[in-house]
Coordinates of N, CA and C in Angstrom, one line a residue:
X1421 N -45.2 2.7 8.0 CA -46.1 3.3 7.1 C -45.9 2.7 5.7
X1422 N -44.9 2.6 5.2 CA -44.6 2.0 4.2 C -45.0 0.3 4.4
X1423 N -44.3 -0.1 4.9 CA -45.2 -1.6 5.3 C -46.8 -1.1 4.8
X1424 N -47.3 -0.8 5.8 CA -48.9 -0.4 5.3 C -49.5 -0.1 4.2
X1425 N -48.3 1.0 3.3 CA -49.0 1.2 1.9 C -49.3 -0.6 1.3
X1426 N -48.0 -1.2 1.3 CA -47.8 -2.1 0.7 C -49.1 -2.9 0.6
X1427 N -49.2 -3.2 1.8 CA -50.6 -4.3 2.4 C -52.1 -3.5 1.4
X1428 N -51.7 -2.2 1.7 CA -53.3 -1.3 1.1 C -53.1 -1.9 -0.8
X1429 N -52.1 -2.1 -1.1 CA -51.9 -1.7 -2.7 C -52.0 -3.4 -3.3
X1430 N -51.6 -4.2 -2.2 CA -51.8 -5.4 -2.2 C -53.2 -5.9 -2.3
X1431 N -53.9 -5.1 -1.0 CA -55.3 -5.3 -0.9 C -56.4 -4.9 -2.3
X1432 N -55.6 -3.8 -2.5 CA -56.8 -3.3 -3.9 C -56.5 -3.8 -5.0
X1433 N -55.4 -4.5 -5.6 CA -55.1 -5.2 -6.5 C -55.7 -6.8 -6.5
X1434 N -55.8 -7.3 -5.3 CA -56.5 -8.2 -5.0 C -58.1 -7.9 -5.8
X1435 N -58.7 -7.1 -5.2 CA -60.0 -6.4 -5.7 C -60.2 -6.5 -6.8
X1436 N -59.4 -5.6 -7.8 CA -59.4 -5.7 -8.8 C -59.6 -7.0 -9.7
X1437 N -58.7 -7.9 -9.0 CA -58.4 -9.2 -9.7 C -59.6 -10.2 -9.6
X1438 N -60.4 -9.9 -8.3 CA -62.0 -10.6 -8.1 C -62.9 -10.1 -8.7
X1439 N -63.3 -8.9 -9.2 CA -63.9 -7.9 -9.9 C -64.1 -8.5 -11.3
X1440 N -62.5 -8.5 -11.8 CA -62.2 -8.9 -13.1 C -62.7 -10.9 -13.3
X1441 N -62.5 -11.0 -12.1 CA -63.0 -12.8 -12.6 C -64.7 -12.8 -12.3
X1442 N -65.1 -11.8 -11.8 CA -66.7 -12.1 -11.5 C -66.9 -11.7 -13.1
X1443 N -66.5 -10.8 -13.3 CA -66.9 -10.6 -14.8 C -66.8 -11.3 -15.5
X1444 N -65.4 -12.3 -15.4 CA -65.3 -13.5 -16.4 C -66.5 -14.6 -16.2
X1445 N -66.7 -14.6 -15.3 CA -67.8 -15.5 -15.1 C -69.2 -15.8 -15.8
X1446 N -69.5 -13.9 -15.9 CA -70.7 -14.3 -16.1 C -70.4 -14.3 -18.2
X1447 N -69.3 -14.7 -18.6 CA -69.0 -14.4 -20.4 C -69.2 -15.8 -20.5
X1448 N -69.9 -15.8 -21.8 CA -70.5 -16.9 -22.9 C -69.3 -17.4 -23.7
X1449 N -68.3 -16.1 -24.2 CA -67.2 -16.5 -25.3 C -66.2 -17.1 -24.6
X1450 N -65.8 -18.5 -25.1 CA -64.3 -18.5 -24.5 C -63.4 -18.0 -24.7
X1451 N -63.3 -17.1 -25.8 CA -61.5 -16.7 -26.0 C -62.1 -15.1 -25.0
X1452 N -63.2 -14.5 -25.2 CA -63.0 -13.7 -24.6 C -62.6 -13.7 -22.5
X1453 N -63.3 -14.8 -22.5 CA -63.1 -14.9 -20.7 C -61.8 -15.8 -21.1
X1454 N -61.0 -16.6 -21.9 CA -59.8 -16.3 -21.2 C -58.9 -15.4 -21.3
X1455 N -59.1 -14.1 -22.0 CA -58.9 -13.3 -21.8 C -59.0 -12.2 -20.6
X1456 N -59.9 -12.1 -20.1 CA -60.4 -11.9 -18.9 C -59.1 -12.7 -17.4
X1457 N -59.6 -14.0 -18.4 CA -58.2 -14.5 -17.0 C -56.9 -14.1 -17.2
X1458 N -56.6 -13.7 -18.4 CA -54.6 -13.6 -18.5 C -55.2 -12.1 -17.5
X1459 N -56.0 -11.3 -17.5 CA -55.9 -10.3 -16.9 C -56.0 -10.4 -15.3
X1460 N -56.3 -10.9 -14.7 CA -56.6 -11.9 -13.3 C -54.8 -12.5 -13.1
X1461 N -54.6 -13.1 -13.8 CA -53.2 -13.4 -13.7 C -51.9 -12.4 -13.9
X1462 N -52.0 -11.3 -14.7 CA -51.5 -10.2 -14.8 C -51.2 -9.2 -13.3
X1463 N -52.7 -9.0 -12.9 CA -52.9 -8.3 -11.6 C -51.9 -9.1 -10.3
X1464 N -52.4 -10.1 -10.9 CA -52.0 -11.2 -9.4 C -50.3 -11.3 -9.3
X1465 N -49.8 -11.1 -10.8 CA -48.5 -11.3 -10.7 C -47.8 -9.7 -9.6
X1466 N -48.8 -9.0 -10.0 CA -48.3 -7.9 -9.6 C -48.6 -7.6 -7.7
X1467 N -49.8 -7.9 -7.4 CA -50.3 -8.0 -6.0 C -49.7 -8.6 -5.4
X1468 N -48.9 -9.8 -5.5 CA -47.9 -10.9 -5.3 C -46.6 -10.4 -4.6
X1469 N -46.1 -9.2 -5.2 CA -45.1 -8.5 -5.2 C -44.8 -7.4 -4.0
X1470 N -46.2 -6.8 -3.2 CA -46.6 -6.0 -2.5 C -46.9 -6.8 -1.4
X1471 N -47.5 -8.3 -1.4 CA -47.9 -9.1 0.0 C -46.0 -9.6 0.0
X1472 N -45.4 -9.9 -1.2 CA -43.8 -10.3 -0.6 C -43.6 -8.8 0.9
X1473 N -43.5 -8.1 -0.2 CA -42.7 -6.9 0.6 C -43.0 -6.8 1.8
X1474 N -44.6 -6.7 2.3 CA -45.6 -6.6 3.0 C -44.4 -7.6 4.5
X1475 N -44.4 -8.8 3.9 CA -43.6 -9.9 4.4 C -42.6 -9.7 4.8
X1476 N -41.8 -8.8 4.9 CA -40.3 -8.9 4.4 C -39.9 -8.0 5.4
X1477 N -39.1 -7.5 5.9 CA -38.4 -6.8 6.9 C -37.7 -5.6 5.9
X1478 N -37.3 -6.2 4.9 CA -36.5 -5.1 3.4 C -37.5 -4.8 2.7
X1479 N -38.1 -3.9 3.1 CA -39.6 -3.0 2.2 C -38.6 -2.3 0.6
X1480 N -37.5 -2.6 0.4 CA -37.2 -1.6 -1.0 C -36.7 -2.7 -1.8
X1481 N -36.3 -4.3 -1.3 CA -36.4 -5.3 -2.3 C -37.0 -6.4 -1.9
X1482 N -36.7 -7.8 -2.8 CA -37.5 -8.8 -2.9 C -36.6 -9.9 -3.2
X1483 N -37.0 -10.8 -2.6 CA -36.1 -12.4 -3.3 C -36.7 -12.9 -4.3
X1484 N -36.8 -12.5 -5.3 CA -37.1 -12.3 -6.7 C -37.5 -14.1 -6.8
X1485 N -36.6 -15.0 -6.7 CA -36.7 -16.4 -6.5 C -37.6 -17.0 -5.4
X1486 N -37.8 -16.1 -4.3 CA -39.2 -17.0 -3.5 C -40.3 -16.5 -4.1
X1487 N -40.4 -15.2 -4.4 CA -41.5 -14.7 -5.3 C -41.9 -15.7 -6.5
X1488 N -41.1 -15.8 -7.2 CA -41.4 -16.6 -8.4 C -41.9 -17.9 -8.3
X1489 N -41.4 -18.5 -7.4 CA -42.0 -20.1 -6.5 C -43.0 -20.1 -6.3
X1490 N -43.7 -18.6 -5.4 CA -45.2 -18.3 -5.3 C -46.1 -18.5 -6.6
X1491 N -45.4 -17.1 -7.8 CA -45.7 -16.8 -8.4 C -46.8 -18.2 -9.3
X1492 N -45.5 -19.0 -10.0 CA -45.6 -20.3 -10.6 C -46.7 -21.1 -9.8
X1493 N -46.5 -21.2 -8.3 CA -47.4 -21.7 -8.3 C -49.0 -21.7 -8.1
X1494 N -48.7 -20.7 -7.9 CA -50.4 -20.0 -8.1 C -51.1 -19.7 -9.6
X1495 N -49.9 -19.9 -10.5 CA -50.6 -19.9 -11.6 C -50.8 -21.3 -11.9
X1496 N -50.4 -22.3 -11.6 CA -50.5 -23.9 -11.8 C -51.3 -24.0 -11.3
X1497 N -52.2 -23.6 -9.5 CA -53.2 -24.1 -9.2 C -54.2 -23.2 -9.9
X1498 N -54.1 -22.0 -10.4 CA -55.4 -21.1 -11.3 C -55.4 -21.6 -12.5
X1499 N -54.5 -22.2 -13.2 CA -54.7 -23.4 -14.3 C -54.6 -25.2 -14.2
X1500 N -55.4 -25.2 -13.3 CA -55.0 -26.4 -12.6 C -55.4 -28.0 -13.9
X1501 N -56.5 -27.7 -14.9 CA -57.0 -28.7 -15.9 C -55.9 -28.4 -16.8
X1502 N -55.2 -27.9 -17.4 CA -54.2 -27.5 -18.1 C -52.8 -27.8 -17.0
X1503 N -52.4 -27.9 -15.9 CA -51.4 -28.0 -15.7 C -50.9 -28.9 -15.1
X1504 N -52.2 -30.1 -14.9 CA -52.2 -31.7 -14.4 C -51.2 -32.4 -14.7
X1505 N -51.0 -32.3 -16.4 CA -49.9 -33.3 -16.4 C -48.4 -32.5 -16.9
X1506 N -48.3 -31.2 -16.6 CA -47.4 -30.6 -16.3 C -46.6 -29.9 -15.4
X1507 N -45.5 -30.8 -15.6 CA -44.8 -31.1 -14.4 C -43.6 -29.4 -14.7
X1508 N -43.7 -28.8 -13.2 CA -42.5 -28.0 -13.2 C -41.3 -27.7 -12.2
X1509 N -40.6 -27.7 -12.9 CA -38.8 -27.6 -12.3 C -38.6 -26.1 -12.2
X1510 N -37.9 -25.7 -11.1 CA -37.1 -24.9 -11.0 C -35.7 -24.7 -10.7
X1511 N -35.3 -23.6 -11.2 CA -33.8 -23.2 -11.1 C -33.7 -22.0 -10.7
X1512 N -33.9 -21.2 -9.7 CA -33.5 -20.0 -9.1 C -32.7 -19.8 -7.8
X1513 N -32.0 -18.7 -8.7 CA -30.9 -18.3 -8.2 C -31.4 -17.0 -6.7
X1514 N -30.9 -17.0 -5.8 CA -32.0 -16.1 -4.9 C -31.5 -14.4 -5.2
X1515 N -31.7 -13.7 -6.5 CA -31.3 -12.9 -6.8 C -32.7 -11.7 -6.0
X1516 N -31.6 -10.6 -5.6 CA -32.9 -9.6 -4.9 C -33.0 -8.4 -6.0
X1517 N -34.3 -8.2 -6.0 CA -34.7 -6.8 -6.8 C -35.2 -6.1 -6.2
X1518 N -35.2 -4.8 -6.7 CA -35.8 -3.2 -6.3 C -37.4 -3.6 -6.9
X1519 N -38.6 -3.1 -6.2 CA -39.8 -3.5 -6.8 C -40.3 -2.6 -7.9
X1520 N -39.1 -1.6 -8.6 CA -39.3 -1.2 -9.8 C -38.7 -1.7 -10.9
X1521 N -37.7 -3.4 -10.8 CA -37.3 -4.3 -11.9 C -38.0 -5.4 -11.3
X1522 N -38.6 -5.8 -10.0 CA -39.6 -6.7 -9.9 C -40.6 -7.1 -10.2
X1523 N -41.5 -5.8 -10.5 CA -42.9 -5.4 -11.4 C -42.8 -6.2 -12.7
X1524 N -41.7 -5.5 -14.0 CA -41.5 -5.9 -15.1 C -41.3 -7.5 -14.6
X1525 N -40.2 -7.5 -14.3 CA -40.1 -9.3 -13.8 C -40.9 -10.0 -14.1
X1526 N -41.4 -10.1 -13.1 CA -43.4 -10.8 -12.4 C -44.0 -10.6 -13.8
X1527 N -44.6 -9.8 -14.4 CA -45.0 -10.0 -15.2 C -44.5 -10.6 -16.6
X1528 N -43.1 -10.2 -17.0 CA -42.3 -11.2 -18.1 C -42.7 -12.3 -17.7
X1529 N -42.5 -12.8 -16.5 CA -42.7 -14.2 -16.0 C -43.9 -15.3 -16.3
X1530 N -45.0 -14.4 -15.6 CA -46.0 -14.7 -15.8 C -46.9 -14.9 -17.5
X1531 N -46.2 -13.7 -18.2 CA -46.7 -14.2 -19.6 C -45.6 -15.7 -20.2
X1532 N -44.6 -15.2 -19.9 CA -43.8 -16.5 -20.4 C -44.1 -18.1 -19.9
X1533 N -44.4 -18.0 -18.6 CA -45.0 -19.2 -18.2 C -46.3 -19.4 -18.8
X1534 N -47.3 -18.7 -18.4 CA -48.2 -18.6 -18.9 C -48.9 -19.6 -20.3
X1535 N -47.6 -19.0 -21.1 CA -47.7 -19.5 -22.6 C -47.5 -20.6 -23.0
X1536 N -46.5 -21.0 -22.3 CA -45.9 -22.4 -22.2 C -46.5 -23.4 -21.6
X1537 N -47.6 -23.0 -20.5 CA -48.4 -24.0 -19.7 C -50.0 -23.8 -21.0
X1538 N -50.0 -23.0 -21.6 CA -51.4 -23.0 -22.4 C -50.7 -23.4 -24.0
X1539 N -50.0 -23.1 -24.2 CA -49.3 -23.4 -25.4 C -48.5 -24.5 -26.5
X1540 N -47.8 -24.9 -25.0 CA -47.1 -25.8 -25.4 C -47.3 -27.4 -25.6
X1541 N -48.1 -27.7 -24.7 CA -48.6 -28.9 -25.2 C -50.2 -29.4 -24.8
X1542 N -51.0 -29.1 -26.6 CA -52.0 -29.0 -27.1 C -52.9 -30.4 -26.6
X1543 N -54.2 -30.3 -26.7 CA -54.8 -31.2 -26.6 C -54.4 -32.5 -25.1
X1544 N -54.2 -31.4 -24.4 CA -54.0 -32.7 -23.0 C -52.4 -33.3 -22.8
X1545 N -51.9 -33.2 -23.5 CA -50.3 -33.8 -23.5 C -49.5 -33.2 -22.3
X1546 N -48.8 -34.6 -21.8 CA -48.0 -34.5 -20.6 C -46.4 -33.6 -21.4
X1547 N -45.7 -32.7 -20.2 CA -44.5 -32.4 -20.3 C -43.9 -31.7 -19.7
X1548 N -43.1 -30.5 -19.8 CA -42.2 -30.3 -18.3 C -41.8 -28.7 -18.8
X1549 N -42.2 -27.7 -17.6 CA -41.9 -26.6 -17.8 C -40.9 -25.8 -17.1
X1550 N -39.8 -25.7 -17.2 CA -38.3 -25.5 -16.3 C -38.1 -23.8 -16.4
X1551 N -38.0 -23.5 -15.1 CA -38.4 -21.9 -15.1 C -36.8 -21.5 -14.5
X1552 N -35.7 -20.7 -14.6 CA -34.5 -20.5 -14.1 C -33.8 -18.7 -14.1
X1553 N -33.4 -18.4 -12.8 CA -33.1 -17.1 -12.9 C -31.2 -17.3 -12.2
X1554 N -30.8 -16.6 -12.8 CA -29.5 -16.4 -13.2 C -28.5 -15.0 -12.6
X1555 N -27.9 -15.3 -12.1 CA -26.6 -14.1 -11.9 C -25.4 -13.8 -12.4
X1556 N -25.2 -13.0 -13.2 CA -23.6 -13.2 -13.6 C -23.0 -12.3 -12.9
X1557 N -22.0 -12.4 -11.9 CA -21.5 -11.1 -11.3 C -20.3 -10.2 -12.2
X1558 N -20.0 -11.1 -13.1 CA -18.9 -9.9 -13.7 C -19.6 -9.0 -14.7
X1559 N -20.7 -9.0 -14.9 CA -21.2 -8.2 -15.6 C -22.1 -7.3 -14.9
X1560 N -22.5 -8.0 -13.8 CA -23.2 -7.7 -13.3 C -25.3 -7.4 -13.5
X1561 N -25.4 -8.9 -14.3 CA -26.4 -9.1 -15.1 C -27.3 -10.1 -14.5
X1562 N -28.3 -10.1 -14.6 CA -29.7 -11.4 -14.3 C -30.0 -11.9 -15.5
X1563 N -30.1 -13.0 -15.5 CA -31.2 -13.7 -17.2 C -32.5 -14.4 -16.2
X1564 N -33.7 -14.3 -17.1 CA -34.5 -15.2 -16.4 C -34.9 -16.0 -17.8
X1565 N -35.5 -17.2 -17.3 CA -35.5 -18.1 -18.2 C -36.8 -19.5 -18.8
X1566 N -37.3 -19.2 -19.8 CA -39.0 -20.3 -19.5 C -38.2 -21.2 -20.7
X1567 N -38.3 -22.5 -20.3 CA -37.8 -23.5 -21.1 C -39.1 -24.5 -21.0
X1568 N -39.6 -25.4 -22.1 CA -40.6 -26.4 -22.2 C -40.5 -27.8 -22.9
X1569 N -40.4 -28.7 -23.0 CA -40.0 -29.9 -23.8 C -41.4 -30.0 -24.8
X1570 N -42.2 -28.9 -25.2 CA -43.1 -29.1 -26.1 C -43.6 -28.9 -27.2
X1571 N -44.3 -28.4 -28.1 CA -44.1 -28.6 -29.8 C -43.4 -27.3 -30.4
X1572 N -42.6 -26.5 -29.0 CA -42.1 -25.5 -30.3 C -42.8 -24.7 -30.5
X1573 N -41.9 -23.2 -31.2 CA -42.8 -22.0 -31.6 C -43.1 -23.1 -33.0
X1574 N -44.0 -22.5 -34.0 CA -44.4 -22.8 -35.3 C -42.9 -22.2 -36.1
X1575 N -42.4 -23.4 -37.3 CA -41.6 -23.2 -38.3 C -42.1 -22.2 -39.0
X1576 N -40.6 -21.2 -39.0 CA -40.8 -20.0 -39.3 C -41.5 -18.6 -38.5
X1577 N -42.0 -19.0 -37.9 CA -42.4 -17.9 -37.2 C -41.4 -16.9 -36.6
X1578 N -42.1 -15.4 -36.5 CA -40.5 -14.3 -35.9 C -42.0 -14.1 -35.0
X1579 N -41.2 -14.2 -33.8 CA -42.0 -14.5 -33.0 C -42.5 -12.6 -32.4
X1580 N -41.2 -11.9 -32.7 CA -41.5 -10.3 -32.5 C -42.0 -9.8 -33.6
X1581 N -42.7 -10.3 -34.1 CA -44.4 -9.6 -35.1 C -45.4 -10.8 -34.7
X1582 N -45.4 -11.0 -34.0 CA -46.6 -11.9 -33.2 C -47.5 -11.1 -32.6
X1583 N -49.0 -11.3 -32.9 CA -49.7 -10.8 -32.7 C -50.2 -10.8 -31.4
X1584 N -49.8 -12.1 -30.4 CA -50.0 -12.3 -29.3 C -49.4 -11.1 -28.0
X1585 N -50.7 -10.5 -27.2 CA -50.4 -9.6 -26.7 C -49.6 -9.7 -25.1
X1586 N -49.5 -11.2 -24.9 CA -48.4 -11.8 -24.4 C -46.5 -11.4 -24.8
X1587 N -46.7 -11.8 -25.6 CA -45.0 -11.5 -26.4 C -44.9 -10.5 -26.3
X1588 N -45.8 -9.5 -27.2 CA -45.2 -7.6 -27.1 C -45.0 -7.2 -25.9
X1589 N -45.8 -8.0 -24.7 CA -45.8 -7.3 -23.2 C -44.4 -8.0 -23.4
X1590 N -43.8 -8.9 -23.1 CA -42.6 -9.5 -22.9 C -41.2 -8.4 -23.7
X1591 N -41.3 -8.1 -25.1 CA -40.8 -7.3 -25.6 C -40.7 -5.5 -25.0
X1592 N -41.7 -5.0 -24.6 CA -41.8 -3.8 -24.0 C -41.1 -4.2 -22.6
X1593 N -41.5 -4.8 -21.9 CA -40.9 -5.0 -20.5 C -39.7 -5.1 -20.6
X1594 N -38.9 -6.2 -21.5 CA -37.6 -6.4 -21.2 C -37.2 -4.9 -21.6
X1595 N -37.9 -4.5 -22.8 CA -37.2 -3.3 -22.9 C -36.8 -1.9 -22.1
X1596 N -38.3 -2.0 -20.8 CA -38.0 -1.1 -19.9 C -37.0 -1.2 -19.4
X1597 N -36.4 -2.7 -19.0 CA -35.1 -3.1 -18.3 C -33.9 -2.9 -18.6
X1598 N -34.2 -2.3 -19.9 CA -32.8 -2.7 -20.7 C -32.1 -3.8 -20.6
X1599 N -33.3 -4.3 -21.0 CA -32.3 -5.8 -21.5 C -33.1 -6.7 -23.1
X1600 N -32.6 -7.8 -23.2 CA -32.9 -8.2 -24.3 C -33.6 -9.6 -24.1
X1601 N -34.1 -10.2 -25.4 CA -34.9 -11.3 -25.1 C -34.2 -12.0 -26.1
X1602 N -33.6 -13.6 -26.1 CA -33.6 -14.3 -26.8 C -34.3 -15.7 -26.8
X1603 N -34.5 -16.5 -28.0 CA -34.9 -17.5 -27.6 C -34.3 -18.5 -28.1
X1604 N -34.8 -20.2 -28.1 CA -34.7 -21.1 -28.4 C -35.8 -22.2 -29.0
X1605 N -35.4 -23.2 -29.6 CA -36.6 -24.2 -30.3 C -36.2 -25.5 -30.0
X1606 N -35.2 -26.1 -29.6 CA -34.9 -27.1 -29.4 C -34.2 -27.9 -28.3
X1607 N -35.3 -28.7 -28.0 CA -36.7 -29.0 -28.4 C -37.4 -28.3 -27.5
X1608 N -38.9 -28.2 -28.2 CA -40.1 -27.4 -27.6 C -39.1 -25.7 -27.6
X1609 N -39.8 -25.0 -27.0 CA -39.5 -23.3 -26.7 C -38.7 -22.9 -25.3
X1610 N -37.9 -21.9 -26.0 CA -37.3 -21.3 -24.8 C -37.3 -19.9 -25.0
X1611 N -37.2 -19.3 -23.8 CA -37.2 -17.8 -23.8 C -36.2 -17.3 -23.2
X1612 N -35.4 -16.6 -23.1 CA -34.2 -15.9 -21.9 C -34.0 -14.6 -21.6
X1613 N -34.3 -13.7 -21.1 CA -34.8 -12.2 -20.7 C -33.5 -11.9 -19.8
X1614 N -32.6 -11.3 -20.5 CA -31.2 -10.8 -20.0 C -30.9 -9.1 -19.9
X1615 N -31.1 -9.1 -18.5 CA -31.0 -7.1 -18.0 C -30.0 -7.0 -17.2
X1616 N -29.5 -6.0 -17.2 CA -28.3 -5.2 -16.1 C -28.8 -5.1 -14.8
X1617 N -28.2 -5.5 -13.9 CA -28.9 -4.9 -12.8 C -28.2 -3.4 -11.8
X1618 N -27.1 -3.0 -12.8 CA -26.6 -2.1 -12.0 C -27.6 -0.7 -12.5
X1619 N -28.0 0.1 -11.8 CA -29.2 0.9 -11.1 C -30.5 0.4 -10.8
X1620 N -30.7 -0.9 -10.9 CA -32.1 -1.3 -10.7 C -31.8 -2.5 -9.5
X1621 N -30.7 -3.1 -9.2 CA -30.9 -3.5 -8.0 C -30.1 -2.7 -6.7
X1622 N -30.7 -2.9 -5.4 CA -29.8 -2.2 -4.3 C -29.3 -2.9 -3.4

């Protein structure tokens, strides 16, 4: 039965996600339809997570690192003119989650990539976007990680009063996890999203 919810909750979020791009389709504004799409990518990161499970014989976690492999790459082929000449690497660790630190996950993920495949390098420029999830067992901690070899946040910028509704999702989420977000600038951007995993993995 539980298998089943999964597939139904999979299925309707699917829905949702086609619903929301027919609407993008028929908009005139560009910032508004790609707006439209970070939402299509949002859902998807999430629907993603319910066809894993769906998959999986362990309905109460996930291999957070085959997820993510999906994840990435489904967002490279739904940004496929933007992600031509970006090339990406991975580093994951096959850490498993409960699909109530999964959720947040997937979506940290997906805006962090996200930003880095639309952000980082302007105007058509080739470069490399290195995505890495992390274990420490003595602490008993996960980091996940978006690294880019591309122009960097903007000098000076504090990137937590950014208006970008990307970041604050990133900021609220880590914070459901209890965990924290740090970053880096050199060179291009980095992000690192560091949570406990003792009550939130099983």
């Amino acid at each position: 039965m539980l298998k089943e919810i999964h597939h139904r909750v999979k299925n309707n979020l699917q829905v949702i996600s086609s619903l929301v791009s027919m609407q993008a389709d028929n908009l005139t504004d560009e910032k508004t339809r790609e707006e439209f799409d970070d939402v299509c990518d949002r859902v998807r990161s999430m629907a993603l997570i319910h066809e894993k499970l769906y998959q999986t014989d362990d309905l109460a976690r996930l291999n957070f690192a085959d997820y993510s492999t999906s994840l990435l790459h489904a967002l490279w082929s739904s940004h496929d003119i933007l992600a031509d000449k970006v090339r990406l690497n991975l580093a994951l660790a096959p850490v498993m989650l409960t699909i109530e630190t999964a959720v947040p996950c997937g979506l940290i993920l997906n805006e962090l990539a996200g930003n880095a495949l639309k952000h980082a390098f302007p105007n058509g420029g080739d470069g490399e976007v290195t995505v890495g999830l992390e274990h420490d067992a003595a602490p008993n901690t996960a980091c996940l990680w978006v690294r880019d070899n591309g122009v960097g946040l903007l000098p000076g910028m504090d990137w937590r009063q950014s208006s970008s509704l990307g970041l604050r999702l990133v900021q609220i989420l880590a914070g459901q996890l209890h965990g924290s977000v740090e970053t880096g600038t050199s060179p291009g951007a980095e992000f690192r999203v560091t949570f406990p995993l003792k009550g939130l993995q099983s």
